[in-house]
Short mmCIF file of N, CA, C and O in Angstrom, two decimals:
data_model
loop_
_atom_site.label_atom_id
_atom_site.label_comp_id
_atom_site.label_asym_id
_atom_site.label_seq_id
_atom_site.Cartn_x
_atom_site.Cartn_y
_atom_site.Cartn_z
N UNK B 545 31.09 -16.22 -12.99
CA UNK B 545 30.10 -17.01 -12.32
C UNK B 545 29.64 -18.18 -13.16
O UNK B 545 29.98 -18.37 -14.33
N UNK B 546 28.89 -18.89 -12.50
CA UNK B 546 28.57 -20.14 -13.15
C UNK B 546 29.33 -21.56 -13.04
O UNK B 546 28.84 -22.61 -13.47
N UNK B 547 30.59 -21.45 -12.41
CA UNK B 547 31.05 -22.96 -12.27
C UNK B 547 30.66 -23.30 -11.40
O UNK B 547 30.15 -22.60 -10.53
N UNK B 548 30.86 -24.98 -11.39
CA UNK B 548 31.05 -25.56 -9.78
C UNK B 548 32.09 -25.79 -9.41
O UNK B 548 33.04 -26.31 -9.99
N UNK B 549 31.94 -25.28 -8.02
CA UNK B 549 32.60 -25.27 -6.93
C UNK B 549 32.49 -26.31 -6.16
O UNK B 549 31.33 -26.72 -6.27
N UNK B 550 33.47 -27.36 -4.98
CA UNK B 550 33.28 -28.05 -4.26
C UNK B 550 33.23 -27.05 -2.94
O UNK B 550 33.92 -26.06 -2.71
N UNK B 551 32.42 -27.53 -2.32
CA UNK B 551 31.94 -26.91 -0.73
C UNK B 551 31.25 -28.14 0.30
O UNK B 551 30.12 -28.63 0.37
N UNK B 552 32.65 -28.38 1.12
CA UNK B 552 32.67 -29.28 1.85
C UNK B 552 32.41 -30.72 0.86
O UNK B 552 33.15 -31.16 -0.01
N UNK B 553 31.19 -31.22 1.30
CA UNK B 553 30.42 -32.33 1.08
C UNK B 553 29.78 -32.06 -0.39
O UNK B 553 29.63 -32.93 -1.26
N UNK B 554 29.47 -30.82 -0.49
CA UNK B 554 28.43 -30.59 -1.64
C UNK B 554 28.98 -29.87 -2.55
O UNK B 554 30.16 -29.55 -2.41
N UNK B 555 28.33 -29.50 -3.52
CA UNK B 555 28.93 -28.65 -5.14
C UNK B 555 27.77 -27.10 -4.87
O UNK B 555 26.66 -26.89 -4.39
N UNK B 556 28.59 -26.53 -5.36
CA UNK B 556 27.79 -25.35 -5.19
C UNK B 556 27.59 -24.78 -6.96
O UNK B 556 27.75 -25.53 -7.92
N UNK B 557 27.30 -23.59 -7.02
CA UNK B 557 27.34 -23.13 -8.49
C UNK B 557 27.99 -21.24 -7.85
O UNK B 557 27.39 -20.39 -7.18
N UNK B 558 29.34 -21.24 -8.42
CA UNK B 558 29.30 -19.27 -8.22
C UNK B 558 28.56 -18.42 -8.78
O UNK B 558 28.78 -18.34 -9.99
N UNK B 559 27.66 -17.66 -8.36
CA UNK B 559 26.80 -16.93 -8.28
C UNK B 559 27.51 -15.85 -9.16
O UNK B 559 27.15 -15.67 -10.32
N UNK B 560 28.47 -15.16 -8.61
CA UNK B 560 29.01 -14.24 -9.49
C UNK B 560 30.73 -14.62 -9.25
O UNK B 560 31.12 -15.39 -8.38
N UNK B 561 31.55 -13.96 -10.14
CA UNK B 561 32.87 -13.78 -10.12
C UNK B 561 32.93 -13.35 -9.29
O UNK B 561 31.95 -12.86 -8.73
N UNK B 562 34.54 -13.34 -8.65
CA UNK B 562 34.94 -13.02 -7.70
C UNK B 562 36.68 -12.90 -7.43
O UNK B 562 37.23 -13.83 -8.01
N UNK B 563 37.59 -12.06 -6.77
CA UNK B 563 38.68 -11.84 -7.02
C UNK B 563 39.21 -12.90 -6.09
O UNK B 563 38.79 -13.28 -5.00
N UNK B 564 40.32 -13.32 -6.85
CA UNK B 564 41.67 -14.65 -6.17
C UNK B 564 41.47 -14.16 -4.62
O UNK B 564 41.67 -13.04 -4.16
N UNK B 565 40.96 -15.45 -3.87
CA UNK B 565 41.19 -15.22 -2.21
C UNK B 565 40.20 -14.42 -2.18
O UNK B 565 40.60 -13.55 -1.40
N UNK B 566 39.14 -14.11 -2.53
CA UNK B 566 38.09 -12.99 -1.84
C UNK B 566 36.72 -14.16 -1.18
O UNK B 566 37.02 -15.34 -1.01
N UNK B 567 35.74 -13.83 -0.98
CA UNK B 567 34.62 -14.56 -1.02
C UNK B 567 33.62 -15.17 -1.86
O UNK B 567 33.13 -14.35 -2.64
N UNK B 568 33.20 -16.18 -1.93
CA UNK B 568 32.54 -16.02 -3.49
C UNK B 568 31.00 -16.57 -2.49
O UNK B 568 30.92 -17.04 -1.36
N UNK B 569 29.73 -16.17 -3.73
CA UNK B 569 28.60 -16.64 -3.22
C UNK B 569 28.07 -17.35 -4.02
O UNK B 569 27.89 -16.94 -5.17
N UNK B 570 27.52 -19.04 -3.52
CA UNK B 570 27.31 -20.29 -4.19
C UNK B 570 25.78 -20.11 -3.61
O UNK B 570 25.16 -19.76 -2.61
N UNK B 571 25.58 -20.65 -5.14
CA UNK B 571 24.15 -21.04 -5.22
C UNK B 571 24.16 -23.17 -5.16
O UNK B 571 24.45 -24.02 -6.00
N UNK B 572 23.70 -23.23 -3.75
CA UNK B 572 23.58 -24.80 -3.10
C UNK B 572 21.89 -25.84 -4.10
O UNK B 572 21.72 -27.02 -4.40
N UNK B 573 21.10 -24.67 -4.24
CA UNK B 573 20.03 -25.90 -4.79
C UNK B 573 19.57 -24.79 -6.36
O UNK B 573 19.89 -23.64 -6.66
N UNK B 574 18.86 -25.64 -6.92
CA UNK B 574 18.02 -25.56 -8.02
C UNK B 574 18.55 -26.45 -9.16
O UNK B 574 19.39 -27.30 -8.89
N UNK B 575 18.03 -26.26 -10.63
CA UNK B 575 18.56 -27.31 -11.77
C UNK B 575 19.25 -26.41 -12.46
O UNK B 575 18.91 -25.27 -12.76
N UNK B 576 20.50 -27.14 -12.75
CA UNK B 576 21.65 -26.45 -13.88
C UNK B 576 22.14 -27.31 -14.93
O UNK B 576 21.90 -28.47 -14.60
N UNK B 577 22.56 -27.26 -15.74
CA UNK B 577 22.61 -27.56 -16.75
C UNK B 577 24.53 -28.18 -17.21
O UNK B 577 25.24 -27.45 -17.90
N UNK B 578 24.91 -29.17 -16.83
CA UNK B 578 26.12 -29.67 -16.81
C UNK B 578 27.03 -30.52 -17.84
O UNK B 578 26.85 -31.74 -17.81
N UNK B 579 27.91 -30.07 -18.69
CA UNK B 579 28.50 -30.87 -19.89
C UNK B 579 28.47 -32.01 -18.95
O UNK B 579 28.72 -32.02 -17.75
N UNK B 580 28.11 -32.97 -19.74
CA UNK B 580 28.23 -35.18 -19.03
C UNK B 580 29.67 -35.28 -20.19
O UNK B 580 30.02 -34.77 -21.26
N UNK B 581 30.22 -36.34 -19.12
CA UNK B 581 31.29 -37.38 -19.74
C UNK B 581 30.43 -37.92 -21.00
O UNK B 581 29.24 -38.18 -20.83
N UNK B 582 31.06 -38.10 -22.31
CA UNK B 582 30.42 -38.55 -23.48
C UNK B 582 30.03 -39.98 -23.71
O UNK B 582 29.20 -40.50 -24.46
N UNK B 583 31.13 -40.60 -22.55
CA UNK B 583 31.06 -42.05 -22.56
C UNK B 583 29.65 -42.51 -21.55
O UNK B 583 29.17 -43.64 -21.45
N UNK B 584 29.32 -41.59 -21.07
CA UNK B 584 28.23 -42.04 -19.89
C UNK B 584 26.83 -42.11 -20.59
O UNK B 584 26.69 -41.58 -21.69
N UNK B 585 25.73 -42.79 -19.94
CA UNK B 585 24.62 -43.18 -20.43
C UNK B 585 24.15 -43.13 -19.19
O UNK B 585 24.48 -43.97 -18.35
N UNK B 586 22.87 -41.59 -18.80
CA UNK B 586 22.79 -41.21 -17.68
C UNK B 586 21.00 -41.05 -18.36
O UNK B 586 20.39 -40.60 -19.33
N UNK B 587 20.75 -41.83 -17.02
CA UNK B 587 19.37 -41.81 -16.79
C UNK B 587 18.47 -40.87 -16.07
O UNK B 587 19.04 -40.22 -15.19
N UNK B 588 17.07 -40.60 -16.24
CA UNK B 588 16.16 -39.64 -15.26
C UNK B 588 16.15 -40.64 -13.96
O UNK B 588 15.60 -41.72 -13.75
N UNK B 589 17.47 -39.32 -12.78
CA UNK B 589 17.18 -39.50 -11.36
C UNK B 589 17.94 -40.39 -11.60
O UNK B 589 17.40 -41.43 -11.23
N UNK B 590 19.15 -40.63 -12.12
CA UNK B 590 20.69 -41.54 -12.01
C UNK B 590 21.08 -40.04 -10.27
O UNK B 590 20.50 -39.02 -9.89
N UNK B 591 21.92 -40.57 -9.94
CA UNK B 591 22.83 -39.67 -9.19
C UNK B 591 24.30 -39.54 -9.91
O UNK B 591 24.98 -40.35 -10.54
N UNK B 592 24.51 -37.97 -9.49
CA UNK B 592 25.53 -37.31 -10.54
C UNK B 592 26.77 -36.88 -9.96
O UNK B 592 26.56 -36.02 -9.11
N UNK B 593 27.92 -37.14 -10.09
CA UNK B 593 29.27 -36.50 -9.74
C UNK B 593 29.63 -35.58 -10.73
O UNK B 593 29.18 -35.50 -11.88
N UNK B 594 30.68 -34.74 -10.04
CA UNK B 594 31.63 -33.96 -10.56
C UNK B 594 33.12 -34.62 -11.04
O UNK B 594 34.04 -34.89 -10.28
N UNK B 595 33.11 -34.75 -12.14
CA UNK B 595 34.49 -35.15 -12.49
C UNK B 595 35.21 -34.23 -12.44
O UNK B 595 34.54 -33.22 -12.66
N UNK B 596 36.74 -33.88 -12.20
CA UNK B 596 37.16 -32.64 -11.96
C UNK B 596 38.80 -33.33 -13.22
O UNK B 596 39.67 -32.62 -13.73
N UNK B 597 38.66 -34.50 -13.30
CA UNK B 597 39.62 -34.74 -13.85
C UNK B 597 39.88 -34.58 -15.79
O UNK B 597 41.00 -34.42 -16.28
N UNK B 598 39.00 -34.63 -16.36
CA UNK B 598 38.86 -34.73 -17.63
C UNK B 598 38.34 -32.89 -18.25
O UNK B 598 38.22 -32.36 -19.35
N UNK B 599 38.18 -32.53 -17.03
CA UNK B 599 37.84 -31.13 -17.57
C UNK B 599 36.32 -31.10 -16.59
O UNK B 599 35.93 -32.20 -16.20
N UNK B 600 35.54 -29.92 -16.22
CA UNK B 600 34.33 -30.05 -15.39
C UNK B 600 33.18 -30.58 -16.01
O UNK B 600 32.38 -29.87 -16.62
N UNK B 601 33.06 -31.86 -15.87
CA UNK B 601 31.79 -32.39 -16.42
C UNK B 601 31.28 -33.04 -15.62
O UNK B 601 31.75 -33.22 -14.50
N UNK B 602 29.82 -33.71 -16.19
CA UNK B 602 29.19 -34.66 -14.85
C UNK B 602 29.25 -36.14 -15.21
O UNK B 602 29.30 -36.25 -16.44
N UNK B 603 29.28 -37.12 -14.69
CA UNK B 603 29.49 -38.63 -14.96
C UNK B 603 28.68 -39.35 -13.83
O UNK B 603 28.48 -38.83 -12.73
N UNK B 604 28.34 -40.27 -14.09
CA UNK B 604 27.46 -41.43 -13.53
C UNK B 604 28.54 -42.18 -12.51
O UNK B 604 28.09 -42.91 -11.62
N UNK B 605 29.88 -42.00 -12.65
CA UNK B 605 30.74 -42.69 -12.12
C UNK B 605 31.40 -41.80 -10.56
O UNK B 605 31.96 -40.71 -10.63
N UNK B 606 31.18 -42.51 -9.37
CA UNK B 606 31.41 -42.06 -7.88
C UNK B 606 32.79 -41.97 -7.57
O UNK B 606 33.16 -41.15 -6.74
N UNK B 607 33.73 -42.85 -8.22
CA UNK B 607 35.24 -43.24 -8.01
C UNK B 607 35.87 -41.30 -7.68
O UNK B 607 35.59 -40.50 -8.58
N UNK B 608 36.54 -40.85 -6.59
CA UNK B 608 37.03 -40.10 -5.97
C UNK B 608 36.30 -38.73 -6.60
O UNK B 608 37.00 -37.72 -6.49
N UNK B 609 35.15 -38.58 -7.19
CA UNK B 609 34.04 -37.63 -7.54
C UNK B 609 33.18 -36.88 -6.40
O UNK B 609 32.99 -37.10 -5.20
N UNK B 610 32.85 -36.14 -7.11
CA UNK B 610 31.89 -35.07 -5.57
C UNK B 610 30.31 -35.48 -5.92
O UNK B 610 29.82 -35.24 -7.02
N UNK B 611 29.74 -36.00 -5.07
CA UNK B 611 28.78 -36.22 -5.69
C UNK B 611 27.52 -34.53 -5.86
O UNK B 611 27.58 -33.64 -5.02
N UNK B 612 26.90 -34.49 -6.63
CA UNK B 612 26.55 -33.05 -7.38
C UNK B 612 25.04 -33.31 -7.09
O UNK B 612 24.64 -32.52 -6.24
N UNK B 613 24.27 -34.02 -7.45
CA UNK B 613 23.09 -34.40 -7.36
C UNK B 613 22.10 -35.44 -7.91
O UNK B 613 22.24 -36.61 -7.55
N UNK B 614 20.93 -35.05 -8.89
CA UNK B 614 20.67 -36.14 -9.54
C UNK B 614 19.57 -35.63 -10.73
O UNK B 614 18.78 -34.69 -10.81
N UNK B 615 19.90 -36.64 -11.52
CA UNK B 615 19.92 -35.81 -13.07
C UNK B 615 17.98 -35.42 -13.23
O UNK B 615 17.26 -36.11 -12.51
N UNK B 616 17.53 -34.73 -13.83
CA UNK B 616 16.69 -34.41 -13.96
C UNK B 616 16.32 -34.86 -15.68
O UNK B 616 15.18 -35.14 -16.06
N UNK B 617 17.34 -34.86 -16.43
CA UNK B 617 17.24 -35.09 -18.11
C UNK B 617 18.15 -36.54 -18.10
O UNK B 617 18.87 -37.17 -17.33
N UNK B 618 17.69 -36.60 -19.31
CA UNK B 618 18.40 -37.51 -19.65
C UNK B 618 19.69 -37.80 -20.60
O UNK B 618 19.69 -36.78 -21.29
N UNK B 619 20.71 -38.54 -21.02
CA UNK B 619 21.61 -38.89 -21.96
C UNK B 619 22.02 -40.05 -22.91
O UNK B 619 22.21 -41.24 -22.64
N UNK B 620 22.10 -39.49 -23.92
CA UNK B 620 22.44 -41.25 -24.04
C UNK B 620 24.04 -41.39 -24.03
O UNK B 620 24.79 -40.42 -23.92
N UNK B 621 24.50 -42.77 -24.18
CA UNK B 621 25.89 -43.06 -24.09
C UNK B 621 26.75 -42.81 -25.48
O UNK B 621 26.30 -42.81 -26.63
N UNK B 622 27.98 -42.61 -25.11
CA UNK B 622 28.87 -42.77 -26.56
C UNK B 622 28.54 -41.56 -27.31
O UNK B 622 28.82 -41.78 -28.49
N UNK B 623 27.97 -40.17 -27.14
CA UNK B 623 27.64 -39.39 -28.26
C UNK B 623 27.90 -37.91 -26.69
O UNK B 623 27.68 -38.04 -25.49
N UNK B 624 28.37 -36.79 -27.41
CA UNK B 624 28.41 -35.26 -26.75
C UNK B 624 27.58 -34.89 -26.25
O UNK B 624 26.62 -34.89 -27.02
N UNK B 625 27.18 -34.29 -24.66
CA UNK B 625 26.03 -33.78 -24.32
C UNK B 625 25.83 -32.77 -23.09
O UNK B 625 26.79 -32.26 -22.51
N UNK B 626 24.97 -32.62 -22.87
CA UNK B 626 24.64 -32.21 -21.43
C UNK B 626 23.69 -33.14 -20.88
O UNK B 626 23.13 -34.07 -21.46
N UNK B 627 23.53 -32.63 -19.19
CA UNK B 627 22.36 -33.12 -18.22
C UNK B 627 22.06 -32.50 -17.37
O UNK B 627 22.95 -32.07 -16.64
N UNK B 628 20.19 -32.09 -17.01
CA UNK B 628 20.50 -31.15 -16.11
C UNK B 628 19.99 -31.73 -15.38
O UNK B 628 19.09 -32.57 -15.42
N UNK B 629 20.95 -30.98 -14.09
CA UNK B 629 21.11 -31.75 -12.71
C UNK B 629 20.25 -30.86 -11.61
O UNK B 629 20.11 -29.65 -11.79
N UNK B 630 19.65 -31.58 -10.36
CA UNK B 630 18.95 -31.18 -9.53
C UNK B 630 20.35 -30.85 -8.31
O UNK B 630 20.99 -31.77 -7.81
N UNK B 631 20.54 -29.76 -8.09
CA UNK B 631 21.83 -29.87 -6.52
C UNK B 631 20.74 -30.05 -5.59
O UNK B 631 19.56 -29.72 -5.51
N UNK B 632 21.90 -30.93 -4.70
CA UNK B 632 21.73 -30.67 -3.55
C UNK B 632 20.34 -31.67 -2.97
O UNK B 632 19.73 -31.49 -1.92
N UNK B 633 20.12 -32.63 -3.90
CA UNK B 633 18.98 -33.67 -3.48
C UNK B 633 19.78 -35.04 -3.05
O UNK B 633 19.15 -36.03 -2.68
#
């Protein structure tokens, strides 16, 4: 449990593990806590995608991304981090 998931339109978070092809149960709102792209410089209440390409992180950048929500913390640019994100706003 604990990744995101894309669901439909929105990102979910799995609630718990779950077996290949079974059902899983996503948690749609509250704040979680998301590795950011290192290159990004993400502001309080930027809006946040899912990059799915570089490994699961969050980025400031929309280009073929899910959009996830909107950041609640902040980042700075050029240095390793997290951001935690509000789903589902």
């Amino acid at each position: 449990g604990g990744d995101p998931m894309d669901f439909g339109t929105r990102v979910g978070i799995v609630s718990a593990d779950a077996l290949t092809g079974g059902d899983v149960a996503l948690q749609l709102d509250g704040v979680f806590q998301f590795t950011a792209v290192t290159a990004d410089t993400i502001a309080l209440g930027a809006k946040i995608y899912l990059d799915n390409v570089g490994g699961i992180e969050a980025t400031t950048t929309l280009t073929a991304n899910q959009v996830i929500g909107y950041a609640v913390t902040e980042k700075a640019g050029a240095v390793a981090g997290t951001v935690n994100v509000l789903l589902g706003a």
